[in-house]
mmCIF file with all atom_site columns, C-alpha atoms in Angstrom:
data_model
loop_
_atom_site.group_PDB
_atom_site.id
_atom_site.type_symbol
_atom_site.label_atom_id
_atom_site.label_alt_id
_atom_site.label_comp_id
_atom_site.label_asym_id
_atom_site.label_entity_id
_atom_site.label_seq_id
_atom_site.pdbx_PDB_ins_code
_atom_site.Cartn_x
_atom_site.Cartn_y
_atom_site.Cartn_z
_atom_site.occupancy
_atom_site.B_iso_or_equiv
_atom_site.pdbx_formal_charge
_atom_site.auth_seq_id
_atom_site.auth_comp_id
_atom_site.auth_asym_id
_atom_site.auth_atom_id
_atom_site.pdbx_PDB_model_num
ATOM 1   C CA . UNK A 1 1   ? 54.045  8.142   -23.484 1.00 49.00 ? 1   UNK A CA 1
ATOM 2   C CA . UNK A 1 2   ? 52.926  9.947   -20.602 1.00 45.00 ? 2   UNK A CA 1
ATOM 3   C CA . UNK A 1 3   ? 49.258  9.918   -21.730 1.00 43.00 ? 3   UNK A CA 1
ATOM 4   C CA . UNK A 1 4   ? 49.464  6.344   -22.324 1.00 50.00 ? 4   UNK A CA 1
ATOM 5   C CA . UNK A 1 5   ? 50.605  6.128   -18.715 1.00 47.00 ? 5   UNK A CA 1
ATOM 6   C CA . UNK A 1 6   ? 47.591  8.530   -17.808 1.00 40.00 ? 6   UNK A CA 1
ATOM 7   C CA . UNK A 1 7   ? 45.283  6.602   -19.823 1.00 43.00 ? 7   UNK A CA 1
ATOM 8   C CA . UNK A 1 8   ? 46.399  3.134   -18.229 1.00 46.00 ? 8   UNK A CA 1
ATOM 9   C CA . UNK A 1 9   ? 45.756  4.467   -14.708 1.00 43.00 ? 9   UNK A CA 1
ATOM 10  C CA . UNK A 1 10  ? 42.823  5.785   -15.011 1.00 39.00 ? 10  UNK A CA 1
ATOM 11  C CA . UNK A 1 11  ? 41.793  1.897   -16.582 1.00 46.00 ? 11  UNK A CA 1
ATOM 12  C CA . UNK A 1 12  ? 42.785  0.932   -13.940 1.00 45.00 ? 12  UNK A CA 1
ATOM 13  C CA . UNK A 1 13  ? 41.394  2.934   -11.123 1.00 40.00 ? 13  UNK A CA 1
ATOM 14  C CA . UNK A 1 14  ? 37.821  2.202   -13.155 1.00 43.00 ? 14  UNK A CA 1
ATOM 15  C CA . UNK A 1 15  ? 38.380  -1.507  -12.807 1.00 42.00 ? 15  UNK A CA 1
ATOM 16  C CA . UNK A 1 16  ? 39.290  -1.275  -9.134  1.00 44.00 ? 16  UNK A CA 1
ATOM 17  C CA . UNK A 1 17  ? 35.946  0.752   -8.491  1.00 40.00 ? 17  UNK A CA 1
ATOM 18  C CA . UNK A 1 18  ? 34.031  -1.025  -10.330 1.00 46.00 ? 18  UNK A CA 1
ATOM 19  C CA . UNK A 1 19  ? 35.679  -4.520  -8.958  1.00 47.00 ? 19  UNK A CA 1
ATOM 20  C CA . UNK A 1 20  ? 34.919  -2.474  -5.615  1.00 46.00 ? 20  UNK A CA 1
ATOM 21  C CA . UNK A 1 21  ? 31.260  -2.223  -6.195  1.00 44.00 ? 21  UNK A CA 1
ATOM 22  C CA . UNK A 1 22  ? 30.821  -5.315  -7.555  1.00 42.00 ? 22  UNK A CA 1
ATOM 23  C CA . UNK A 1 23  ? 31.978  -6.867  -4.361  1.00 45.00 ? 23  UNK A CA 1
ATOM 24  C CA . UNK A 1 24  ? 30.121  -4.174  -2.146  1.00 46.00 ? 24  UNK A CA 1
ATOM 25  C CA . UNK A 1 25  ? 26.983  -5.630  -4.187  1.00 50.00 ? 25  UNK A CA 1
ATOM 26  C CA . UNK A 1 26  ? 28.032  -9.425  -4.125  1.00 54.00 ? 26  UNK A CA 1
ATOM 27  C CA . UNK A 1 27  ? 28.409  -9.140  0.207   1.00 48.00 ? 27  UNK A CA 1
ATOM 28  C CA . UNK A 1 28  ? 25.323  -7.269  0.426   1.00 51.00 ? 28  UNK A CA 1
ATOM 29  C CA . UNK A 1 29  ? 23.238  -9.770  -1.253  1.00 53.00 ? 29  UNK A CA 1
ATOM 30  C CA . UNK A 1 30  ? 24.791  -12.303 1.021   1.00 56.00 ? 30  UNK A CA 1
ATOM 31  C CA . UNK A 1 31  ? 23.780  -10.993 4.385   1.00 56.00 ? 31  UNK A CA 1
ATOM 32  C CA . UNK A 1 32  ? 20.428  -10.128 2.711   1.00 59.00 ? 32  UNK A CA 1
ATOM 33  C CA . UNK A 1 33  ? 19.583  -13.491 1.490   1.00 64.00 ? 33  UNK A CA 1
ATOM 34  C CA . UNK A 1 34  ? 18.101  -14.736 5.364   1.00 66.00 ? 34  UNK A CA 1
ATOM 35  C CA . UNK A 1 35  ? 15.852  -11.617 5.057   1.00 73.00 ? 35  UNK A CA 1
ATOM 36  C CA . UNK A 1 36  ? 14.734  -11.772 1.679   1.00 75.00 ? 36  UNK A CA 1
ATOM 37  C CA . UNK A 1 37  ? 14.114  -15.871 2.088   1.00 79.00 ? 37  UNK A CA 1
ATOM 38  C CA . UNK A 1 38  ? 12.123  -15.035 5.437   1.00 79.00 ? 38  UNK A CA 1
ATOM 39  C CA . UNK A 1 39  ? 9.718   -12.435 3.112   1.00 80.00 ? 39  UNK A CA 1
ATOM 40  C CA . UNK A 1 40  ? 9.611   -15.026 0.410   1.00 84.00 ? 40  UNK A CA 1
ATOM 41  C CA . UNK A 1 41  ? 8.149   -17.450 2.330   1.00 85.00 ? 41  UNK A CA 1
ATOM 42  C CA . UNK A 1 42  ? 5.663   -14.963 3.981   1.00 83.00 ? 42  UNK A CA 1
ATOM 43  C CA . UNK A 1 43  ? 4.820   -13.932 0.659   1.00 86.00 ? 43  UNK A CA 1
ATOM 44  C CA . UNK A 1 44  ? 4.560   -17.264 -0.898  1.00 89.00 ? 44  UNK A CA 1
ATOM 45  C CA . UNK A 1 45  ? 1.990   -18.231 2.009   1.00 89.00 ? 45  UNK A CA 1
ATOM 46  C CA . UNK A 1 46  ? -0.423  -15.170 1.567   1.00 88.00 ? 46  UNK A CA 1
ATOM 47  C CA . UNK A 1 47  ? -0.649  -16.337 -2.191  1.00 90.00 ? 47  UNK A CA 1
ATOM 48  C CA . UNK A 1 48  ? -1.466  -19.450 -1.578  1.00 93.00 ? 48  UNK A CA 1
ATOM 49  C CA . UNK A 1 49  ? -3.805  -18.574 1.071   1.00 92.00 ? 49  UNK A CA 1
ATOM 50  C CA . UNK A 1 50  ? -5.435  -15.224 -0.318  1.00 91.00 ? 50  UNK A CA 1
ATOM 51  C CA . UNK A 1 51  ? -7.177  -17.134 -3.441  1.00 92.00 ? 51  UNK A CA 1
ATOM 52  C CA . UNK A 1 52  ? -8.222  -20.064 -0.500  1.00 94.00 ? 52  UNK A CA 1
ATOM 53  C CA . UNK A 1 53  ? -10.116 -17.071 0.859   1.00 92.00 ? 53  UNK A CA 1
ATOM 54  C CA . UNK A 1 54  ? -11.748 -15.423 -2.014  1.00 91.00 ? 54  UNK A CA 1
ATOM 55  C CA . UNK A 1 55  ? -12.711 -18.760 -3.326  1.00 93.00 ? 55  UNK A CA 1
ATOM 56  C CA . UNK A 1 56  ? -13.820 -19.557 0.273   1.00 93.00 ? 56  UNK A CA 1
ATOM 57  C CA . UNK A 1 57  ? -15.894 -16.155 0.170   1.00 89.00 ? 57  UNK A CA 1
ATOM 58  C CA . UNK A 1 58  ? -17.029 -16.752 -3.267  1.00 90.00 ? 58  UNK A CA 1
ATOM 59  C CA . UNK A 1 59  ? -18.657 -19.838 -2.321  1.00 90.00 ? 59  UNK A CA 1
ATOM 60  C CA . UNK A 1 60  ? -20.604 -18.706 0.554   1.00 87.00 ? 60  UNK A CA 1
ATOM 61  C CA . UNK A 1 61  ? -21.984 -15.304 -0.810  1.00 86.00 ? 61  UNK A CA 1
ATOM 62  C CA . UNK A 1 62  ? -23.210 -17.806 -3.797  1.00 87.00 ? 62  UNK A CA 1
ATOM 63  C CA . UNK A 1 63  ? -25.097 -20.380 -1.118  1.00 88.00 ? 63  UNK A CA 1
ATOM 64  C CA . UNK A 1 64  ? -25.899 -17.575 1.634   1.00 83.00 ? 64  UNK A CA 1
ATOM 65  C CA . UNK A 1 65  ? -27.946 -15.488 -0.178  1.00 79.00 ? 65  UNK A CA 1
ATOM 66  C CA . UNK A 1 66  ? -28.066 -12.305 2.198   1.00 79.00 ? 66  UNK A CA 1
ATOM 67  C CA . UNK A 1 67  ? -23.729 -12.402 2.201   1.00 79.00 ? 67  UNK A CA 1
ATOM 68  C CA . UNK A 1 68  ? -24.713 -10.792 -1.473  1.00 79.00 ? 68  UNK A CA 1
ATOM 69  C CA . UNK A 1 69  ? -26.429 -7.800  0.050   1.00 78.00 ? 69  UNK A CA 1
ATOM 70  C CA . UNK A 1 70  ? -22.838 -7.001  2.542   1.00 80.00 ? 70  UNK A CA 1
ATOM 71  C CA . UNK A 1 71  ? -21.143 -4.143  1.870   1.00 79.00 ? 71  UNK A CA 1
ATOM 72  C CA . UNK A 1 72  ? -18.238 -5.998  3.647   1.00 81.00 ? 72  UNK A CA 1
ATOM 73  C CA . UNK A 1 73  ? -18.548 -8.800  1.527   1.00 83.00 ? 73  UNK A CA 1
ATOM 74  C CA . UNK A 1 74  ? -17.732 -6.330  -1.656  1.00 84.00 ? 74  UNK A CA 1
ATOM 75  C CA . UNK A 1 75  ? -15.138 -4.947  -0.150  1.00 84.00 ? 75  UNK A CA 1
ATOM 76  C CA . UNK A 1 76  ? -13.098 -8.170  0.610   1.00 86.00 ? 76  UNK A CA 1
ATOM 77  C CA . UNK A 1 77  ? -13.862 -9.132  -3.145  1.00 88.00 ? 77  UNK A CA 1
ATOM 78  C CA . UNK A 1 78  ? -12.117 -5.529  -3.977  1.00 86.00 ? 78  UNK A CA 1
ATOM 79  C CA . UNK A 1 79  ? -9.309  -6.115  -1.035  1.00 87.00 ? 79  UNK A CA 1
ATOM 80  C CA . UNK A 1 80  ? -8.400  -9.466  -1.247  1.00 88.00 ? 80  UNK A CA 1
ATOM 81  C CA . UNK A 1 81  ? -7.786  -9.706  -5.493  1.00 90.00 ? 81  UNK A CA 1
ATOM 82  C CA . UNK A 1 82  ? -5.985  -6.457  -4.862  1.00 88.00 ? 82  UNK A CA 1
ATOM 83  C CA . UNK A 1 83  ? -3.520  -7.289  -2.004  1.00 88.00 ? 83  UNK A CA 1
ATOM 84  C CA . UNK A 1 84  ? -3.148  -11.007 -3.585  1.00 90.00 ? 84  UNK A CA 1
ATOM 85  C CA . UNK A 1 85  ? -1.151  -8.995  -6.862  1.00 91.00 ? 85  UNK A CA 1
ATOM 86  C CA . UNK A 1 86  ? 0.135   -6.388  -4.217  1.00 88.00 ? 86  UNK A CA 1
ATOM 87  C CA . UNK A 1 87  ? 2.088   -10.115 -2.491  1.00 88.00 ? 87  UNK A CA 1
ATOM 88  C CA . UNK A 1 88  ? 2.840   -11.010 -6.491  1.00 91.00 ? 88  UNK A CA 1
ATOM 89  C CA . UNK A 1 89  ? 4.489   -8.113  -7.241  1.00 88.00 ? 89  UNK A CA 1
ATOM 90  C CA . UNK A 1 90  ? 6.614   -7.850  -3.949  1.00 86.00 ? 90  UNK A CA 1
ATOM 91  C CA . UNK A 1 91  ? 7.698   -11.610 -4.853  1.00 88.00 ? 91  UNK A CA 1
ATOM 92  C CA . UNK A 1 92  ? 8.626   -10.975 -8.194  1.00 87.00 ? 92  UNK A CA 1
ATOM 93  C CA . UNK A 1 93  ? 10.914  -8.258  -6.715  1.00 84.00 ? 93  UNK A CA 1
ATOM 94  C CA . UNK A 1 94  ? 12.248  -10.307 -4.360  1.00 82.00 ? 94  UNK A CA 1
ATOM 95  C CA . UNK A 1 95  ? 13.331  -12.995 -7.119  1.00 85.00 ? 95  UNK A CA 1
ATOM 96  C CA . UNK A 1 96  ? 14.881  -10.157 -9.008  1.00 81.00 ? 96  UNK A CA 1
ATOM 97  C CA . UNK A 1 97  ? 17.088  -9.405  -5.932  1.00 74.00 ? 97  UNK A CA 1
ATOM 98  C CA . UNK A 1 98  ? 18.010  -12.971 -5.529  1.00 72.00 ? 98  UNK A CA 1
ATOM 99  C CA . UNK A 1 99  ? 18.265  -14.068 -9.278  1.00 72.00 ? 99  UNK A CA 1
ATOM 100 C CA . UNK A 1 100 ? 20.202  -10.563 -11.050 1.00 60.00 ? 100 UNK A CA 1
ATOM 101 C CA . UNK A 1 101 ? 23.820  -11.611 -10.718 1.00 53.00 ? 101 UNK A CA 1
ATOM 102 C CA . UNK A 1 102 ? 26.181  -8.823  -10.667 1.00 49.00 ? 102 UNK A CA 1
ATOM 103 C CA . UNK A 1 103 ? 23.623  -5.994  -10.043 1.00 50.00 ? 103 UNK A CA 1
ATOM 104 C CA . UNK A 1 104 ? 24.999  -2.144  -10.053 1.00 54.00 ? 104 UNK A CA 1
ATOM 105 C CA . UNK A 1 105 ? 24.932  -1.166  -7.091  1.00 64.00 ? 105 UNK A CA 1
ATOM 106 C CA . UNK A 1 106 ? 22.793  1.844   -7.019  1.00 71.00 ? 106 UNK A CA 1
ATOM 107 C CA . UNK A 1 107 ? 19.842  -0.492  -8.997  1.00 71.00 ? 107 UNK A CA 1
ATOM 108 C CA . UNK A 1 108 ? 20.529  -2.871  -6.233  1.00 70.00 ? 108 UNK A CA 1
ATOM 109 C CA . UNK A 1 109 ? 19.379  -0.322  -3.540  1.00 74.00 ? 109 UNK A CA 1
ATOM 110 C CA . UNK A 1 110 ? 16.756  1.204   -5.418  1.00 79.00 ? 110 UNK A CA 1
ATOM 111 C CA . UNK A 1 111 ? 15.132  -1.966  -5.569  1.00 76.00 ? 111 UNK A CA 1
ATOM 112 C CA . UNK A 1 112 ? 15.257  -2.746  -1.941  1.00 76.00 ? 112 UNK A CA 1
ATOM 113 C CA . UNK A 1 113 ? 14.300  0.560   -1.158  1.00 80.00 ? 113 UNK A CA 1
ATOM 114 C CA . UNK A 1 114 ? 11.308  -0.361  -3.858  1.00 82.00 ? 114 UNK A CA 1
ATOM 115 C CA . UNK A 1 115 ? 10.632  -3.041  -1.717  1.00 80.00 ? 115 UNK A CA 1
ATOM 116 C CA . UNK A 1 116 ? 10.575  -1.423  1.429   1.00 79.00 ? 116 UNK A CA 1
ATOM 117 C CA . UNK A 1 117 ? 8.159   1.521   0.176   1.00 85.00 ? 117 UNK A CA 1
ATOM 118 C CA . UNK A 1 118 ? 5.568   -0.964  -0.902  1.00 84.00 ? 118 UNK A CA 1
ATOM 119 C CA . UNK A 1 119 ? 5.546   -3.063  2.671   1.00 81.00 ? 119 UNK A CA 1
ATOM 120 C CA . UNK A 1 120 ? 5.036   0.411   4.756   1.00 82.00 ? 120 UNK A CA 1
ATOM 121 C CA . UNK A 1 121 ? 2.899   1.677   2.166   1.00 85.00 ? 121 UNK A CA 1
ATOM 122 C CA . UNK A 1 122 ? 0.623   -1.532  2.482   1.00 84.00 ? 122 UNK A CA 1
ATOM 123 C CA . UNK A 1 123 ? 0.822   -0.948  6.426   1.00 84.00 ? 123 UNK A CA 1
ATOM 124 C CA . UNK A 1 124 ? -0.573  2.574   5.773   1.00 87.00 ? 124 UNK A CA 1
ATOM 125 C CA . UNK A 1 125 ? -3.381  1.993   3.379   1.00 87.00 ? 125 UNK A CA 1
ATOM 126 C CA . UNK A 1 126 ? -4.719  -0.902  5.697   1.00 86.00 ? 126 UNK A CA 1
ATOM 127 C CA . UNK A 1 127 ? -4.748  2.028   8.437   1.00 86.00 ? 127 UNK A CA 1
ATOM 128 C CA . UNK A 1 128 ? -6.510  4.342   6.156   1.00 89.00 ? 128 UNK A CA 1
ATOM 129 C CA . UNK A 1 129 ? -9.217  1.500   5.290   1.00 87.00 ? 129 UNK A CA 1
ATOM 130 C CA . UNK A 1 130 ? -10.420 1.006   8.760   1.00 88.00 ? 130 UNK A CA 1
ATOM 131 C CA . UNK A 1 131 ? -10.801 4.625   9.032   1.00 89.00 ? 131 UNK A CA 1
ATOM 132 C CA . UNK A 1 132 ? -12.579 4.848   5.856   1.00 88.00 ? 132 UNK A CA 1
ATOM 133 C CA . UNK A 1 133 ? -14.948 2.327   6.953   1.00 86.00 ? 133 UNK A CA 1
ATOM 134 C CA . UNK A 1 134 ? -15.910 3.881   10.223  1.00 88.00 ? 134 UNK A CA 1
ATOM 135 C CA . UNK A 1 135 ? -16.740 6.833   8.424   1.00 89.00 ? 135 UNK A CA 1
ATOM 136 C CA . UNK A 1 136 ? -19.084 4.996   5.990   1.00 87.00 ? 136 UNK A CA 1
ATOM 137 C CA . UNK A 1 137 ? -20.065 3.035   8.549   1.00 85.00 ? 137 UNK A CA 1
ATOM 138 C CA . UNK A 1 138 ? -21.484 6.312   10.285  1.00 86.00 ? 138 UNK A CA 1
ATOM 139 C CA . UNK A 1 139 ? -22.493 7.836   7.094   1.00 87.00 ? 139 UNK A CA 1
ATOM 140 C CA . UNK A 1 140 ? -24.856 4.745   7.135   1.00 85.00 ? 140 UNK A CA 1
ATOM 141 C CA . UNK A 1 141 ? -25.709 5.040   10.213  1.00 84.00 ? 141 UNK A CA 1
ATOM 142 C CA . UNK A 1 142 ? -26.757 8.903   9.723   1.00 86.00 ? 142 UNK A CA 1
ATOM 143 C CA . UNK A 1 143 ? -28.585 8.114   6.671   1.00 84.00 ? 143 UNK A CA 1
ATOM 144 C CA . UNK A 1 144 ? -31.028 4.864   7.889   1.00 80.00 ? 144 UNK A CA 1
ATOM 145 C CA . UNK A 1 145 ? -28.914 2.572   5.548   1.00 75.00 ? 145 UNK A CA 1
ATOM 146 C CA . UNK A 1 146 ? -29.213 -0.097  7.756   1.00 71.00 ? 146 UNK A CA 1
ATOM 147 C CA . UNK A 1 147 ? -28.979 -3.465  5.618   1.00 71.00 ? 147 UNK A CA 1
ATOM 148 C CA . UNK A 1 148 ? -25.249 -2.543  3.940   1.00 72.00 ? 148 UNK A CA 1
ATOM 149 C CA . UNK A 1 149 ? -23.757 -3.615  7.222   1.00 75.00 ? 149 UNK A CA 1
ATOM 150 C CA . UNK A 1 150 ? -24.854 -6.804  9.392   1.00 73.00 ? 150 UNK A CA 1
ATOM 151 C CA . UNK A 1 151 ? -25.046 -5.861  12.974  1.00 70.00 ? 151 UNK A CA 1
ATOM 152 C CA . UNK A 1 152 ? -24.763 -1.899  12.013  1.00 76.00 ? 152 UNK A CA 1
ATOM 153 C CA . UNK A 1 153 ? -28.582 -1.465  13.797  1.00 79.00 ? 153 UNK A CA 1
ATOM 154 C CA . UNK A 1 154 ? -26.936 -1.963  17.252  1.00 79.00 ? 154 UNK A CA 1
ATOM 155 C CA . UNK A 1 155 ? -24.665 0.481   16.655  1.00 79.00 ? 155 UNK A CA 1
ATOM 156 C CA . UNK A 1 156 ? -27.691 3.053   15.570  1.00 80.00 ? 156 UNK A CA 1
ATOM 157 C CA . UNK A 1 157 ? -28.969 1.980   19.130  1.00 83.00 ? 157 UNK A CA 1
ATOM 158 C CA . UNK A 1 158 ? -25.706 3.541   20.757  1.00 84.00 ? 158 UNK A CA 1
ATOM 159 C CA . UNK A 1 159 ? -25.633 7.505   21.143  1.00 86.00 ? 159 UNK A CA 1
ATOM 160 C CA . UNK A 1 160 ? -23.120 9.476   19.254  1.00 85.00 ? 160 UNK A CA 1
ATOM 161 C CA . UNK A 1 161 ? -20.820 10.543  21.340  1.00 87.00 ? 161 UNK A CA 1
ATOM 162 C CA . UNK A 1 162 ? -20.278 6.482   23.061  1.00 90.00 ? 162 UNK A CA 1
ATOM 163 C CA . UNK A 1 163 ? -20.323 5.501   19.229  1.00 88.00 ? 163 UNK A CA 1
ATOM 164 C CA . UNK A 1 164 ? -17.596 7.790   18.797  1.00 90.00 ? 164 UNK A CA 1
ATOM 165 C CA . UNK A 1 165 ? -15.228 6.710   21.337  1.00 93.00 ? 165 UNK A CA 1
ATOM 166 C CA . UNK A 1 166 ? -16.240 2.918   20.216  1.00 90.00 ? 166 UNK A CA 1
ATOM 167 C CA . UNK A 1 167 ? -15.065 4.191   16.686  1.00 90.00 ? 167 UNK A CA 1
ATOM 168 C CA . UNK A 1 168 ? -11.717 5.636   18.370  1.00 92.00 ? 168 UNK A CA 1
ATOM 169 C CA . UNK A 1 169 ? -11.008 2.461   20.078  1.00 91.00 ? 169 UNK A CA 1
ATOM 170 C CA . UNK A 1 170 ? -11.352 0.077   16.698  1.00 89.00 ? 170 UNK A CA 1
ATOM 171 C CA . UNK A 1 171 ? -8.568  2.484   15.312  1.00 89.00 ? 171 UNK A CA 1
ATOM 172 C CA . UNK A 1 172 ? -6.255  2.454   18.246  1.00 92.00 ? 172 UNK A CA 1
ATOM 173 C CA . UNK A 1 173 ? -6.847  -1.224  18.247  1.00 90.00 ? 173 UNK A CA 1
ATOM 174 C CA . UNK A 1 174 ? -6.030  -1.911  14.770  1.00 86.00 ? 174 UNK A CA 1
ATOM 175 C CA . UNK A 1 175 ? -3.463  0.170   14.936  1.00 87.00 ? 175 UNK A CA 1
ATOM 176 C CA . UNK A 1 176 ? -1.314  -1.605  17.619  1.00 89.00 ? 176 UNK A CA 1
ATOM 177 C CA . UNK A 1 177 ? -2.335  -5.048  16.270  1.00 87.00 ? 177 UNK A CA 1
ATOM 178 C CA . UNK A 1 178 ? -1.128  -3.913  12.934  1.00 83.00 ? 178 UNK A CA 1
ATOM 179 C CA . UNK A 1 179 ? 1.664   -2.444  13.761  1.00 83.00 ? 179 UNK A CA 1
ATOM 180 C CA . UNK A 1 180 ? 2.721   -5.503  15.813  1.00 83.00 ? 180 UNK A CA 1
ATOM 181 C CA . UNK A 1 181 ? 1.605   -8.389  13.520  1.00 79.00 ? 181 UNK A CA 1
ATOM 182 C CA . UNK A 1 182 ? 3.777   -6.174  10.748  1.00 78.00 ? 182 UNK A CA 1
ATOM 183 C CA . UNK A 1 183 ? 7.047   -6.558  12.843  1.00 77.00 ? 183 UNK A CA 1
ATOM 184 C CA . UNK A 1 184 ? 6.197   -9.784  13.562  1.00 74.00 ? 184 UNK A CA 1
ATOM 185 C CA . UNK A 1 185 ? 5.577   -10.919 9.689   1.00 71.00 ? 185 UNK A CA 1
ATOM 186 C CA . UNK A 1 186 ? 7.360   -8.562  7.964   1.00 72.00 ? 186 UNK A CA 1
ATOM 187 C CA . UNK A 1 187 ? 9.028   -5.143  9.822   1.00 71.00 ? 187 UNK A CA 1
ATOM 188 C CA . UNK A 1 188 ? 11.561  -7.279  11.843  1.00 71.00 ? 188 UNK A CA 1
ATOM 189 C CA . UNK A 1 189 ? 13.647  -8.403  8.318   1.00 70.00 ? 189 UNK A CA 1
ATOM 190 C CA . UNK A 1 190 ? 12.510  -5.080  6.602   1.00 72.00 ? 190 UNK A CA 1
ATOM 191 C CA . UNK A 1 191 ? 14.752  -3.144  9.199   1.00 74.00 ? 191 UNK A CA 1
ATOM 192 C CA . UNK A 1 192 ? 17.425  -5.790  8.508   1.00 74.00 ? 192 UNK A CA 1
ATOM 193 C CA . UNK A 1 193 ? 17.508  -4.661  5.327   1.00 71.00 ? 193 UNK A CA 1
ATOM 194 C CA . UNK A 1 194 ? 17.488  -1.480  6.059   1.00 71.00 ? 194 UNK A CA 1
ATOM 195 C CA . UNK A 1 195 ? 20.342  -1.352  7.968   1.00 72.00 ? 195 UNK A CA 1
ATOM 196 C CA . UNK A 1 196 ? 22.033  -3.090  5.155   1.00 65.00 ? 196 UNK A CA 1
ATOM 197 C CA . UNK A 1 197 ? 21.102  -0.879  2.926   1.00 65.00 ? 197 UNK A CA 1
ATOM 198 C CA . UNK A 1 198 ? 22.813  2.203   4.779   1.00 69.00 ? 198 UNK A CA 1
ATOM 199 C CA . UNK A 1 199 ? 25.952  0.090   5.085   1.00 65.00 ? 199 UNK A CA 1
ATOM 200 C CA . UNK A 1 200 ? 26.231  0.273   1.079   1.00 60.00 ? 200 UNK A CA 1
ATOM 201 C CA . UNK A 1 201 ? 25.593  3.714   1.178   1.00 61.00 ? 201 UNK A CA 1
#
């Protein structure tokens, strides 16, 4: 009798928590939804405007025949494929968030801690690009390469040490422009989240 008892609490304390996280889960993904719809449409909007631009680009290196002899040109047909699946993938997440009724909790979370990874981890490779490409960019220089890069003979004209601080300045500059148009685009509902996030937790 008694360990039917025991047995018939313990049901029932498992319900209650897991009634408990179910609604923990269910509120969550209510406050999140004005966040996650703001990055959906951001997202949306880079895919339909990322394939504009490689088609865009695709078209001119074919009619300008010297675009095919740009090292900047192969890049952005590397960069712009890439960051086009990069939006994809962060979309698809974002449906899964939206669409997976009754999510446990803790796959809830690692999901929009998934999805907050990839957005600063974008932010930082975009950093790291620029500064890989002022250090080919003086690797050319250094080595007479001058038809990779259009324009790169005027900076062969400018002394080291002035090409240097020039080089500093592009990275400070990108930096703060990133860093704002980010926030603007996507940090602001990122840290919504976030804060969401440590109120499940």
């Amino acid at each position: 009798m008694e360990l039917d008892n025991l047995k018939n609490s313990w049901n029932s304390v498992s319900v209650d928590l897991n009634r408990n996280e179910f609604d923990i889960v269910t509120a969550t993904k209510k406050e999140m939804e004005s966040p996650l719809s703001n990055l959906k449409a951001m997202l949306k909007r880079q895919l339909i405007t990322l394939p504009l631009l490689i088609v865009f680009l695709a078209g001119m290196t074919a009619t300008v025949p010297d675009m095919k002899n740009q090292l900047l040109v192969w890049i952005a047909f590397i960069v712009l494929p890439l960051t086009t699946i990069y939006y994809y993938f962060n979309l698809k997440l974002i449906n899964n968030l939206e669409n997976n009724e009754g999510a446990v909790k803790n796959d809830f979370q690692r999901k929009v801690k998934q999805l907050i990874y990839n957005n600063n981890l974008y932010l930082n490779l975009t950093r790291a690009a620029i500064l890989i490409l002022v250090v080919v960019t003086e690797l050319l220089i250094q080595n007479n390469n001058m038809g990779l890069i259009y324009g790169i003979e005027i900076m062969k004209s400018i002394i080291l040490p002035l090409r240097l601080l020039i080089y500093a300045g592009v990275i400070a500059v990108h930096y703060v422009v990133s860093r704002y148009s980010f926030n603007l685009y996507f940090g602001q509902y990122l840290k919504r989240l976030k804060g969401l996030l440590a109120e499940m937790e």
